[in-house]
């Protein structure tokens, strides 16, 4: 029996990089999506979805803002949650269970009782959905080295707050932290360099976007432990139906198959948008359009050939109003006639539900979801996957990676780095977990021929595409997303929207944030 200890599982996080928390009890593990950054509450266990809007307040001026604190060079981002109705009650319930579980386990990282950092073992803090990814690695590490590894899992916001407060204090109770990619720029001043782990061999086995994202100001501060990207999901029962195949080719002049370009995607979306039962109402749509999340549009921006997504952080130039961004936004909204109404409020959870209910012919979604189709879905075993579609700049997705990092003020840096190197070397163990996500190319390739891993080739092809670029490395990114990008998209998907004006307004707003 392994001695590896961990806090009680409290929540699984699904992604914008998954967009909700799922509250659960007992031993069953619900589906999760840890690909990205925005997390919204899934209150389905309480009778329906009630979404939380997350607002990250980036505090940059200590003299003018009382919320600002900075210790050991780490700027603070203060998380505020605005919840309503069931979402608030669900979050309160989660917090209560979390507090009780952490109290019973000695409070894990930074809690009361014996300080885990004083023991001979390693203390690793990880977001709820990613704990399963690290468990087999931690178990093997303990077996081979005799070093006990404690995995302390926290909900997304709780993990950020714990790491932020302890890095500021310069007294981390954790030895290793799993960090969302978008946190790296904000936390970098408090993280130890990992440059010695990045040999040429290591870099060659990682996707280019992950290598660049792991560096802040030329220093590696994290090692990717798993990554994700949107890929194309489509219904094989519709695409392989002989009548549909014949009708599509007759109407559009080419064979019906998984689309690879914007034009093909729009054609197929138009073709499948129909009334299937003859009651005069459309009940099957070709696709969805998500207005309440930004990552899918950002992937579209890269597909248009944009090299500086939203802004060039190094040059300090905001690019969101250029031709590539407008081309991407225009294509994005051109799909509205072939998507269900309510696009302004549609997020990852909502789109996933529509697809699994059989109401969409296609969906662009995070690749891990292929292995998590609900057993009661009417389209289970009728889902195909393919690389993300491409525009004039080619195929592109947005990498949704998580990294292992070491606090610069930690007292077990050598041991922590040894564990991180071990995790890299045994990255393939994460493939057989509930999420089934890995980071190394070789780990993906080792499974891509196995049944149940049909999503791996699509993920690899998307992540290897030159235009699959990471999000800008700026501490203000979350504020830009919540206060500018999502509101802009929600306006863009409304009838008669002026996309050029929306992008111009967004540029002015972003400039005021980063100046």
PDB file of N, CA and C in Angstrom, residues 88-137:
ATOM      1  N   UNK A  88     -24.219  30.468  -5.466  1.00  0.00           N
ATOM      2  CA  UNK A  88     -23.665  30.892  -4.194  1.00  0.00           C
ATOM      3  C   UNK A  88     -23.815  29.794  -3.151  1.00  0.00           C
ATOM      4  N   UNK A  89     -24.983  29.165  -3.116  1.00  0.00           N
ATOM      5  CA  UNK A  89     -25.204  28.120  -2.130  1.00  0.00           C
ATOM      6  C   UNK A  89     -24.278  26.938  -2.380  1.00  0.00           C
ATOM      7  N   UNK A  90     -24.073  26.612  -3.678  1.00  0.00           N
ATOM      8  CA  UNK A  90     -23.195  25.488  -3.997  1.00  0.00           C
ATOM      9  C   UNK A  90     -21.768  25.782  -3.590  1.00  0.00           C
ATOM     10  N   UNK A  91     -21.324  27.036  -3.826  1.00  0.00           N
ATOM     11  CA  UNK A  91     -19.954  27.387  -3.470  1.00  0.00           C
ATOM     12  C   UNK A  91     -19.778  27.379  -1.960  1.00  0.00           C
ATOM     13  N   UNK A  92     -20.801  27.860  -1.230  1.00  0.00           N
ATOM     14  CA  UNK A  92     -20.729  27.825   0.226  1.00  0.00           C
ATOM     15  C   UNK A  92     -20.621  26.387   0.709  1.00  0.00           C
ATOM     16  N   UNK A  93     -21.397  25.500   0.080  1.00  0.00           N
ATOM     17  CA  UNK A  93     -21.331  24.095   0.471  1.00  0.00           C
ATOM     18  C   UNK A  93     -19.950  23.517   0.201  1.00  0.00           C
ATOM     19  N   UNK A  94     -19.404  23.865  -0.966  1.00  0.00           N
ATOM     20  CA  UNK A  94     -18.061  23.389  -1.296  1.00  0.00           C
ATOM     21  C   UNK A  94     -17.039  23.895  -0.297  1.00  0.00           C
ATOM     22  N   UNK A  95     -17.143  25.177   0.056  1.00  0.00           N
ATOM     23  CA  UNK A  95     -16.193  25.746   0.997  1.00  0.00           C
ATOM     24  C   UNK A  95     -16.290  25.067   2.350  1.00  0.00           C
ATOM     25  N   UNK A  96     -17.515  24.765   2.776  1.00  0.00           N
ATOM     26  CA  UNK A  96     -17.692  24.108   4.069  1.00  0.00           C
ATOM     27  C   UNK A  96     -17.072  22.722   4.065  1.00  0.00           C
ATOM     28  N   UNK A  97     -17.325  21.964   2.991  1.00  0.00           N
ATOM     29  CA  UNK A  97     -16.736  20.631   2.896  1.00  0.00           C
ATOM     30  C   UNK A  97     -15.229  20.728   2.832  1.00  0.00           C
ATOM     31  N   UNK A  98     -14.722  21.729   2.056  1.00  0.00           N
ATOM     32  CA  UNK A  98     -13.276  21.904   1.923  1.00  0.00           C
ATOM     33  C   UNK A  98     -12.634  22.186   3.268  1.00  0.00           C
ATOM     34  N   UNK A  99     -13.234  23.095   4.027  1.00  0.00           N
ATOM     35  CA  UNK A  99     -12.657  23.450   5.313  1.00  0.00           C
ATOM     36  C   UNK A  99     -12.624  22.246   6.243  1.00  0.00           C
ATOM     37  N   UNK A 100     -13.704  21.489   6.246  1.00  0.00           N
ATOM     38  CA  UNK A 100     -13.750  20.322   7.120  1.00  0.00           C
ATOM     39  C   UNK A 100     -12.725  19.280   6.708  1.00  0.00           C
ATOM     40  N   UNK A 101     -12.619  19.051   5.401  1.00  0.00           N
ATOM     41  CA  UNK A 101     -11.687  18.032   4.924  1.00  0.00           C
ATOM     42  C   UNK A 101     -10.257  18.412   5.234  1.00  0.00           C
ATOM     43  N   UNK A 102      -9.914  19.701   5.015  1.00  0.00           N
ATOM     44  CA  UNK A 102      -8.551  20.132   5.283  1.00  0.00           C
ATOM     45  C   UNK A 102      -8.245  20.102   6.771  1.00  0.00           C
ATOM     46  N   UNK A 103      -9.247  20.409   7.599  1.00  0.00           N
ATOM     47  CA  UNK A 103      -9.031  20.349   9.036  1.00  0.00           C
ATOM     48  C   UNK A 103      -8.748  18.918   9.469  1.00  0.00           C
ATOM     49  N   UNK A 104      -9.507  17.983   8.904  1.00  0.00           N
ATOM     50  CA  UNK A 104      -9.317  16.584   9.269  1.00  0.00           C
ATOM     51  C   UNK A 104      -7.981  16.048   8.789  1.00  0.00           C
ATOM     52  N   UNK A 105      -7.448  16.611   7.732  1.00  0.00           N
ATOM     53  CA  UNK A 105      -6.187  16.104   7.185  1.00  0.00           C
ATOM     54  C   UNK A 105      -4.991  16.910   7.673  1.00  0.00           C
ATOM     55  N   UNK A 106      -5.181  17.696   8.710  1.00  0.00           N
ATOM     56  CA  UNK A 106      -4.065  18.496   9.235  1.00  0.00           C
ATOM     57  C   UNK A 106      -3.875  19.750   8.432  1.00  0.00           C
ATOM     58  N   UNK A 107      -4.902  20.132   7.642  1.00  0.00           N
ATOM     59  CA  UNK A 107      -4.923  21.369   6.869  1.00  0.00           C
ATOM     60  C   UNK A 107      -3.974  21.370   5.697  1.00  0.00           C
ATOM     61  N   UNK A 108      -3.377  20.239   5.356  1.00  0.00           N
ATOM     62  CA  UNK A 108      -2.588  20.164   4.131  1.00  0.00           C
ATOM     63  C   UNK A 108      -1.538  21.241   4.067  1.00  0.00           C
ATOM     64  N   UNK A 109      -1.585  22.014   2.962  1.00  0.00           N
ATOM     65  CA  UNK A 109      -0.577  23.049   2.775  1.00  0.00           C
ATOM     66  C   UNK A 109      -0.937  24.285   3.564  1.00  0.00           C
ATOM     67  N   UNK A 110      -0.056  24.654   4.454  1.00  0.00           N
ATOM     68  CA  UNK A 110      -0.210  25.917   5.152  1.00  0.00           C
ATOM     69  C   UNK A 110      -1.250  25.900   6.237  1.00  0.00           C
ATOM     70  N   UNK A 111      -1.791  24.737   6.630  1.00  0.00           N
ATOM     71  CA  UNK A 111      -2.818  24.686   7.637  1.00  0.00           C
ATOM     72  C   UNK A 111      -2.236  24.463   9.009  1.00  0.00           C
ATOM     73  N   UNK A 112      -3.150  24.180   9.951  1.00  0.00           N
ATOM     74  CA  UNK A 112      -2.718  23.960  11.311  1.00  0.00           C
ATOM     75  C   UNK A 112      -2.092  22.592  11.472  1.00  0.00           C
ATOM     76  N   UNK A 113      -1.707  22.253  12.694  1.00  0.00           N
ATOM     77  CA  UNK A 113      -1.101  20.965  12.951  1.00  0.00           C
ATOM     78  C   UNK A 113       0.345  20.957  12.519  1.00  0.00           C
ATOM     79  N   UNK A 114       0.898  19.755  12.324  1.00  0.00           N
ATOM     80  CA  UNK A 114       2.296  19.638  11.909  1.00  0.00           C
ATOM     81  C   UNK A 114       2.475  20.213  10.522  1.00  0.00           C
ATOM     82  N   UNK A 115       3.471  20.985  10.335  1.00  0.00           N
ATOM     83  CA  UNK A 115       3.759  21.589   9.031  1.00  0.00           C
ATOM     84  C   UNK A 115       4.383  20.535   8.132  1.00  0.00           C
ATOM     85  N   UNK A 116       3.674  20.251   7.001  1.00  0.00           N
ATOM     86  CA  UNK A 116       4.170  19.210   6.094  1.00  0.00           C
ATOM     87  C   UNK A 116       5.546  19.533   5.555  1.00  0.00           C
ATOM     88  N   UNK A 117       5.882  20.822   5.453  1.00  0.00           N
ATOM     89  CA  UNK A 117       7.187  21.182   4.887  1.00  0.00           C
ATOM     90  C   UNK A 117       8.336  20.834   5.828  1.00  0.00           C
ATOM     91  N   UNK A 118       8.021  20.557   7.111  1.00  0.00           N
ATOM     92  CA  UNK A 118       9.069  20.193   8.048  1.00  0.00           C
ATOM     93  C   UNK A 118       9.380  18.696   8.011  1.00  0.00           C
ATOM     94  N   UNK A 119       8.572  17.924   7.286  1.00  0.00           N
ATOM     95  CA  UNK A 119       8.771  16.484   7.236  1.00  0.00           C
ATOM     96  C   UNK A 119       9.811  16.148   6.179  1.00  0.00           C
ATOM     97  N   UNK A 120      10.118  14.834   6.094  1.00  0.00           N
ATOM     98  CA  UNK A 120      11.109  14.393   5.115  1.00  0.00           C
ATOM     99  C   UNK A 120      10.509  14.266   3.728  1.00  0.00           C
ATOM    100  N   UNK A 121       9.180  14.326   3.640  1.00  0.00           N
ATOM    101  CA  UNK A 121       8.523  14.147   2.359  1.00  0.00           C
ATOM    102  C   UNK A 121       8.378  15.448   1.595  1.00  0.00           C
ATOM    103  N   UNK A 122       7.649  15.356   0.479  1.00  0.00           N
ATOM    104  CA  UNK A 122       7.375  16.512  -0.363  1.00  0.00           C
ATOM    105  C   UNK A 122       5.884  16.822  -0.333  1.00  0.00           C
ATOM    106  N   UNK A 123       5.577  18.082  -0.285  1.00  0.00           N
ATOM    107  CA  UNK A 123       4.207  18.560  -0.248  1.00  0.00           C
ATOM    108  C   UNK A 123       3.896  19.235  -1.581  1.00  0.00           C
ATOM    109  N   UNK A 124       2.913  18.716  -2.310  1.00  0.00           N
ATOM    110  CA  UNK A 124       2.580  19.218  -3.648  1.00  0.00           C
ATOM    111  C   UNK A 124       1.143  19.719  -3.645  1.00  0.00           C
ATOM    112  N   UNK A 125       0.931  21.000  -3.960  1.00  0.00           N
ATOM    113  CA  UNK A 125      -0.426  21.535  -4.051  1.00  0.00           C
ATOM    114  C   UNK A 125      -0.869  21.485  -5.508  1.00  0.00           C
ATOM    115  N   UNK A 126      -2.108  21.068  -5.705  1.00  0.00           N
ATOM    116  CA  UNK A 126      -2.609  20.852  -7.067  1.00  0.00           C
ATOM    117  C   UNK A 126      -4.094  21.164  -7.126  1.00  0.00           C
ATOM    118  N   UNK A 127      -4.537  21.652  -8.249  1.00  0.00           N
ATOM    119  CA  UNK A 127      -5.956  21.930  -8.475  1.00  0.00           C
ATOM    120  C   UNK A 127      -6.735  20.626  -8.559  1.00  0.00           C
ATOM    121  N   UNK A 128      -7.997  20.644  -8.084  1.00  0.00           N
ATOM    122  CA  UNK A 128      -8.766  19.421  -7.916  1.00  0.00           C
ATOM    123  C   UNK A 128      -8.767  18.481  -9.097  1.00  0.00           C
ATOM    124  N   UNK A 129      -9.004  18.988 -10.286  1.00  0.00           N
ATOM    125  CA  UNK A 129      -9.076  18.115 -11.444  1.00  0.00           C
ATOM    126  C   UNK A 129      -7.762  17.504 -11.846  1.00  0.00           C
ATOM    127  N   UNK A 130      -6.632  18.068 -11.378  1.00  0.00           N
ATOM    128  CA  UNK A 130      -5.329  17.564 -11.783  1.00  0.00           C
ATOM    129  C   UNK A 130      -4.710  16.581 -10.815  1.00  0.00           C
ATOM    130  N   UNK A 131      -5.339  16.376  -9.671  1.00  0.00           N
ATOM    131  CA  UNK A 131      -4.775  15.460  -8.687  1.00  0.00           C
ATOM    132  C   UNK A 131      -4.616  14.068  -9.267  1.00  0.00           C
ATOM    133  N   UNK A 132      -5.630  13.619 -10.001  1.00  0.00           N
ATOM    134  CA  UNK A 132      -5.563  12.271 -10.584  1.00  0.00           C
ATOM    135  C   UNK A 132      -4.412  12.141 -11.557  1.00  0.00           C
ATOM    136  N   UNK A 133      -4.035  13.239 -12.231  1.00  0.00           N
ATOM    137  CA  UNK A 133      -2.942  13.202 -13.190  1.00  0.00           C
ATOM    138  C   UNK A 133      -1.600  12.911 -12.507  1.00  0.00           C
ATOM    139  N   UNK A 134      -1.441  13.429 -11.305  1.00  0.00           N
ATOM    140  CA  UNK A 134      -0.167  13.289 -10.597  1.00  0.00           C
ATOM    141  C   UNK A 134      -0.097  12.074  -9.687  1.00  0.00           C
ATOM    142  N   UNK A 135      -1.229  11.492  -9.324  1.00  0.00           N
ATOM    143  CA  UNK A 135      -1.220  10.409  -8.349  1.00  0.00           C
ATOM    144  C   UNK A 135      -0.328   9.225  -8.747  1.00  0.00           C
ATOM    145  N   UNK A 136      -0.441   8.690  -9.965  1.00  0.00           N
ATOM    146  CA  UNK A 136       0.429   7.553 -10.298  1.00  0.00           C
ATOM    147  C   UNK A 136       1.906   7.911 -10.313  1.00  0.00           C
ATOM    148  N   UNK A 137       2.218   9.150 -10.654  1.00  0.00           N
ATOM    149  CA  UNK A 137       3.611   9.588 -10.642  1.00  0.00           C
ATOM    150  C   UNK A 137       4.113   9.677  -9.203  1.00  0.00           C
TER     151      UNK A 137
END
